[in-house]
XYZ file of C-alpha atoms in Angstrom:
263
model
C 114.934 86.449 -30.457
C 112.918 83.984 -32.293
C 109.165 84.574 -32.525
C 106.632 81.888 -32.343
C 102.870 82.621 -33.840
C 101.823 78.846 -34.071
C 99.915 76.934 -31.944
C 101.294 74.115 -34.194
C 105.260 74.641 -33.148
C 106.886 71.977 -31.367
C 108.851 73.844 -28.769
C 105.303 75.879 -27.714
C 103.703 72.418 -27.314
C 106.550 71.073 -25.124
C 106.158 73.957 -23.139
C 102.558 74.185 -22.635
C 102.781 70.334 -21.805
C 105.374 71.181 -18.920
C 103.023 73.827 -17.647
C 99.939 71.857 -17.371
C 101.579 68.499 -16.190
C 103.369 67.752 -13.203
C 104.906 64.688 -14.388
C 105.751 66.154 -17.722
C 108.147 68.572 -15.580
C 110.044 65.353 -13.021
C 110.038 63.332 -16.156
C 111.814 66.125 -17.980
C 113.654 67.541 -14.962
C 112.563 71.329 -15.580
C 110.287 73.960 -13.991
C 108.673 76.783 -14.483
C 109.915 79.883 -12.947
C 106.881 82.711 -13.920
C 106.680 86.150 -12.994
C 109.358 89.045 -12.671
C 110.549 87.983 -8.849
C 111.379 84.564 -9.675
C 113.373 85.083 -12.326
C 115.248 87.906 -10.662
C 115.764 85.111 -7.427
C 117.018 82.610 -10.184
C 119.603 85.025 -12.005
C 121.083 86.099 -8.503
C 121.812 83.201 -6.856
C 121.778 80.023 -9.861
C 122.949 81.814 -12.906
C 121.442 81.515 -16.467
C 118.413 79.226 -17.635
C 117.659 77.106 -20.044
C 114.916 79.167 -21.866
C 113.647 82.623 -20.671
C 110.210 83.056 -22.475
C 108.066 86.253 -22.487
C 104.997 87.398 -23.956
C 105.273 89.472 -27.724
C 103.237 92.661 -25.310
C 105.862 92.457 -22.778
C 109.140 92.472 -24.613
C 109.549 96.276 -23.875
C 107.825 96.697 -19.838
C 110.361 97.874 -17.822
C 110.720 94.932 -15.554
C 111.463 92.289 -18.121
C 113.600 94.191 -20.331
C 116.088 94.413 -17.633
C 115.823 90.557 -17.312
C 115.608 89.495 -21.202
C 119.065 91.606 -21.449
C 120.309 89.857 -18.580
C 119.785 86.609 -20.184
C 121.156 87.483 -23.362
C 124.003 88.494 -21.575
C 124.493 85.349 -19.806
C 124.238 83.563 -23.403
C 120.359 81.599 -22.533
C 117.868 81.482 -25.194
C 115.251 83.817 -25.203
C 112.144 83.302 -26.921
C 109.071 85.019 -27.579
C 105.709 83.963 -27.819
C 102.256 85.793 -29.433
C 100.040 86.855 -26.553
C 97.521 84.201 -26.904
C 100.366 81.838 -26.798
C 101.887 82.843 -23.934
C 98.856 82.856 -22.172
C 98.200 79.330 -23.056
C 101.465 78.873 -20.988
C 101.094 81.294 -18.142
C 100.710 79.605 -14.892
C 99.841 83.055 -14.060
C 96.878 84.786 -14.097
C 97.422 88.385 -15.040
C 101.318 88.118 -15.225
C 103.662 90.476 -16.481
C 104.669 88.009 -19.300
C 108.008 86.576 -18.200
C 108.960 83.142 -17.126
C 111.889 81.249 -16.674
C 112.807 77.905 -17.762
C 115.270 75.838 -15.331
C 116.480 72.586 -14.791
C 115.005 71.657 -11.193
C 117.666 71.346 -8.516
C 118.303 67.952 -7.018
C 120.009 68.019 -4.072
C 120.583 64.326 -2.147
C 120.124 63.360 1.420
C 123.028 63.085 3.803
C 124.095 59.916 5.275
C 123.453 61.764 8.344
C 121.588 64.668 10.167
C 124.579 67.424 11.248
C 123.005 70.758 11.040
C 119.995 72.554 11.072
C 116.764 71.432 9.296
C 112.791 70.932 8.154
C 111.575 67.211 7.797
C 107.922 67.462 6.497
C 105.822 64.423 6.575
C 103.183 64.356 4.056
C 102.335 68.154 4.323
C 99.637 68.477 1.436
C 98.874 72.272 0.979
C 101.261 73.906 -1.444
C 100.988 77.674 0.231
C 102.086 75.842 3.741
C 105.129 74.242 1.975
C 106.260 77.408 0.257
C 105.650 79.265 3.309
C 107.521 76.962 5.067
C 110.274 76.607 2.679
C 110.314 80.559 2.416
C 110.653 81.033 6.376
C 113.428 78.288 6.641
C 115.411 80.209 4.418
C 114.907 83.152 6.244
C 115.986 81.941 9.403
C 119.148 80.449 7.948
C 117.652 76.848 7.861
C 118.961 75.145 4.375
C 118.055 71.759 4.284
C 114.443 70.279 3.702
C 113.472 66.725 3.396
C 110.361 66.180 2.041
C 108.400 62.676 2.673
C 106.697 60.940 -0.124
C 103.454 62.396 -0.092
C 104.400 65.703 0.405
C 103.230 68.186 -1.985
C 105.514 68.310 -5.240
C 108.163 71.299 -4.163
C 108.553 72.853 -7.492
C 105.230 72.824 -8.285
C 104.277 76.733 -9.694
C 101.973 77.006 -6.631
C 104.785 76.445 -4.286
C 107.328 77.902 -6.002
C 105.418 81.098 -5.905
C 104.725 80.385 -2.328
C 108.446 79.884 -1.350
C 109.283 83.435 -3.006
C 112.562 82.814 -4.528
C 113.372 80.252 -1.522
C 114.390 77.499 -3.389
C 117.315 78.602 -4.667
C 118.824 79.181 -1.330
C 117.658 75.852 -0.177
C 118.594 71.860 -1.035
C 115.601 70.320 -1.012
C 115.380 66.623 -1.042
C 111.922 65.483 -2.189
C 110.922 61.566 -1.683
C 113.059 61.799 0.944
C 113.277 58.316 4.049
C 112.782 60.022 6.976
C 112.804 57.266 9.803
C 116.224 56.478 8.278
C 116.941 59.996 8.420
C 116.287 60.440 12.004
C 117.627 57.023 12.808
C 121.315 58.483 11.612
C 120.599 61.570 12.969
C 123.803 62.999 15.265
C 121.640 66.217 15.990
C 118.264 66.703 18.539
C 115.020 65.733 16.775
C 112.101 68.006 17.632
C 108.116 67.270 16.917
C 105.923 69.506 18.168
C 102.921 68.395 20.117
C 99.821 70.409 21.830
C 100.694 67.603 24.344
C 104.237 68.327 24.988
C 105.131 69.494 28.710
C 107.827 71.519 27.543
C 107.886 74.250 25.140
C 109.977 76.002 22.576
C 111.135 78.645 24.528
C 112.329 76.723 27.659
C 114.074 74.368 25.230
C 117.586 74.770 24.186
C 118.012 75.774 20.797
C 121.202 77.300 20.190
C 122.602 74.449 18.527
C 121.483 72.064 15.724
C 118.312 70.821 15.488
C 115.988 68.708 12.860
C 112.380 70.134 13.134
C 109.938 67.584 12.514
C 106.517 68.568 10.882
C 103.555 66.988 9.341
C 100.338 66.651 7.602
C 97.645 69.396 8.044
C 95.007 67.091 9.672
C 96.778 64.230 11.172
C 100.024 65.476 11.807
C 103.591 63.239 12.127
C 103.043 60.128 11.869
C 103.886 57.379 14.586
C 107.161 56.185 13.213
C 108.426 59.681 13.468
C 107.034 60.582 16.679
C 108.728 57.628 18.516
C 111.509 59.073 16.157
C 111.860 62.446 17.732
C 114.605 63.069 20.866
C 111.111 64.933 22.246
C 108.380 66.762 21.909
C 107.677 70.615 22.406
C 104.219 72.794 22.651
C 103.773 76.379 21.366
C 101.730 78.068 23.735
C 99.191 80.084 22.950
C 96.096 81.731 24.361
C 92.182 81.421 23.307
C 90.040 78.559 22.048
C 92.197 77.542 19.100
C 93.022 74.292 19.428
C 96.682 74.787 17.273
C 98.123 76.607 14.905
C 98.643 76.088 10.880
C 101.939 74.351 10.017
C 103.247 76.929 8.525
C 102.429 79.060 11.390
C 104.187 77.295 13.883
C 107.014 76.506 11.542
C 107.924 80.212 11.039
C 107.480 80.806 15.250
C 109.962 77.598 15.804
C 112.266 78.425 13.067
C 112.845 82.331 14.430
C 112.795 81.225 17.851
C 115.842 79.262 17.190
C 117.135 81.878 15.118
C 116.604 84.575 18.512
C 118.378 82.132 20.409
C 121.049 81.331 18.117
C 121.959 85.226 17.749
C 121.036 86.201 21.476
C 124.890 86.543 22.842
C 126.242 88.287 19.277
């Protein structure tokens, strides 16, 4: 594996330009994949990367070894950088000193909706769109439609969020979503603290588009009028709601209860 000492060397200034800049990684395609369970995620269900990078310290700790050896295996490049390097790099604070380069997914939206899924409309807090993204894959959910606006899904901070989540997932980013629900051939849900009816007197054993939005002002108008209606989580006390991600994860596994009720 080739060792790099310089602050100077191209290929550790193209990578610490990809992990400081957000549009150095969509104009180059790539992300960052740091820490031991991301990489593991990546190996199992996308194969090899383009560059698996860890930290001179770490070459031998028993987590990454595993994974370097993988890699070789698998024919990637490995690379390792001096500490202070890597650390330069590190999206991590107090990593292990492993992290995975990739070319970022693109998957492309469907001309129409026909199964399950998560439309988000201009959620802004990466930990509510990995933990959204992370409980839609749980729950069997694999297609997410992000609105322009929406927090960048690859981001480190979301892909740390999503734990591994991603790779299960096709995520469209920049997606239209009015069009989206206009060619929709499945029920389009929004939820509302106004709604009369609420997720568990609705039917959700087959197909449905859930439709959720920014932190503070919620869906917006198009996509309200958009939705085939509107439910309420009920809840008790003097909260007014819940977080998104919150009452993502309860609508997401109380379709998933009703889905699997009669197996």
């Amino acid at each position: 594996m080739k060792l790099i000492t310089s602050k100077d060397n191209p290929l550790f200034k193209e990578l610490k330009q990809l992990a400081s800049s957000s549009q150095a990684r969509r104009r180059a395609g790539q992300s960052l994949l740091d820490g031991v369970h991301l990489a593991q995620a990546w190996l199992q269900h996308r194969g090899a990367p383009q560059l698996c990078v860890v930290a001179e310290s770490a070459q031998n700790h028993p987590e990454v070894a595993p994974i370097l050896a993988q890699c070789e295996a698998l024919q990637a490049q490995c690379l390792v950088l001096a500490d202070k390097l890597y650390d330069a790099v590190s999206t991590v604070d107090n990593g292990v000193g492993l992290f995975l380069l990739v070319a970022t997914p693109v998957a492309s939206a469907p001309k129409a909706l026909t199964e399950s899924a998560v439309l988000l409309d201009g959620l802004q807090d990466p930990g509510n769109l990995g933990s959204i993204l992370r409980s839609a894959a749980a729950a069997g959910v694999r297609q997410v439609f992000c609105s322009p606006g929406t927090a960048a899904a690859w981001s480190p901070k979301v892909l740390r969020a999503g734990m591994g989540a991603h790779f299960v997932l096709d995520i469209v980013e920049d997606a239209d979503l009015v069009a989206l629900c206009a060619a929709s051939r499945i029920p389009l849900l929004a939820t509302s603290s106004h709604a009369a009816q609420t997720i568990y007197d609705c039917d959700l054993s087959g197909p449905v588009a859930w439709l959720l939005g920014h932190e503070g002002q919620g869906v917006s108008a198009a996509l309200q009028q958009a939705a085939t209606q509107e439910v309420v989580i009920p809840h008790l006390g003097q909260m007014e709601s819940l977080n998104v991600a919150a009452a993502a994860a309860v609508c997401l596994f109380e379709q998933l209860r009703q889905r699997t009720a009669g197996r």
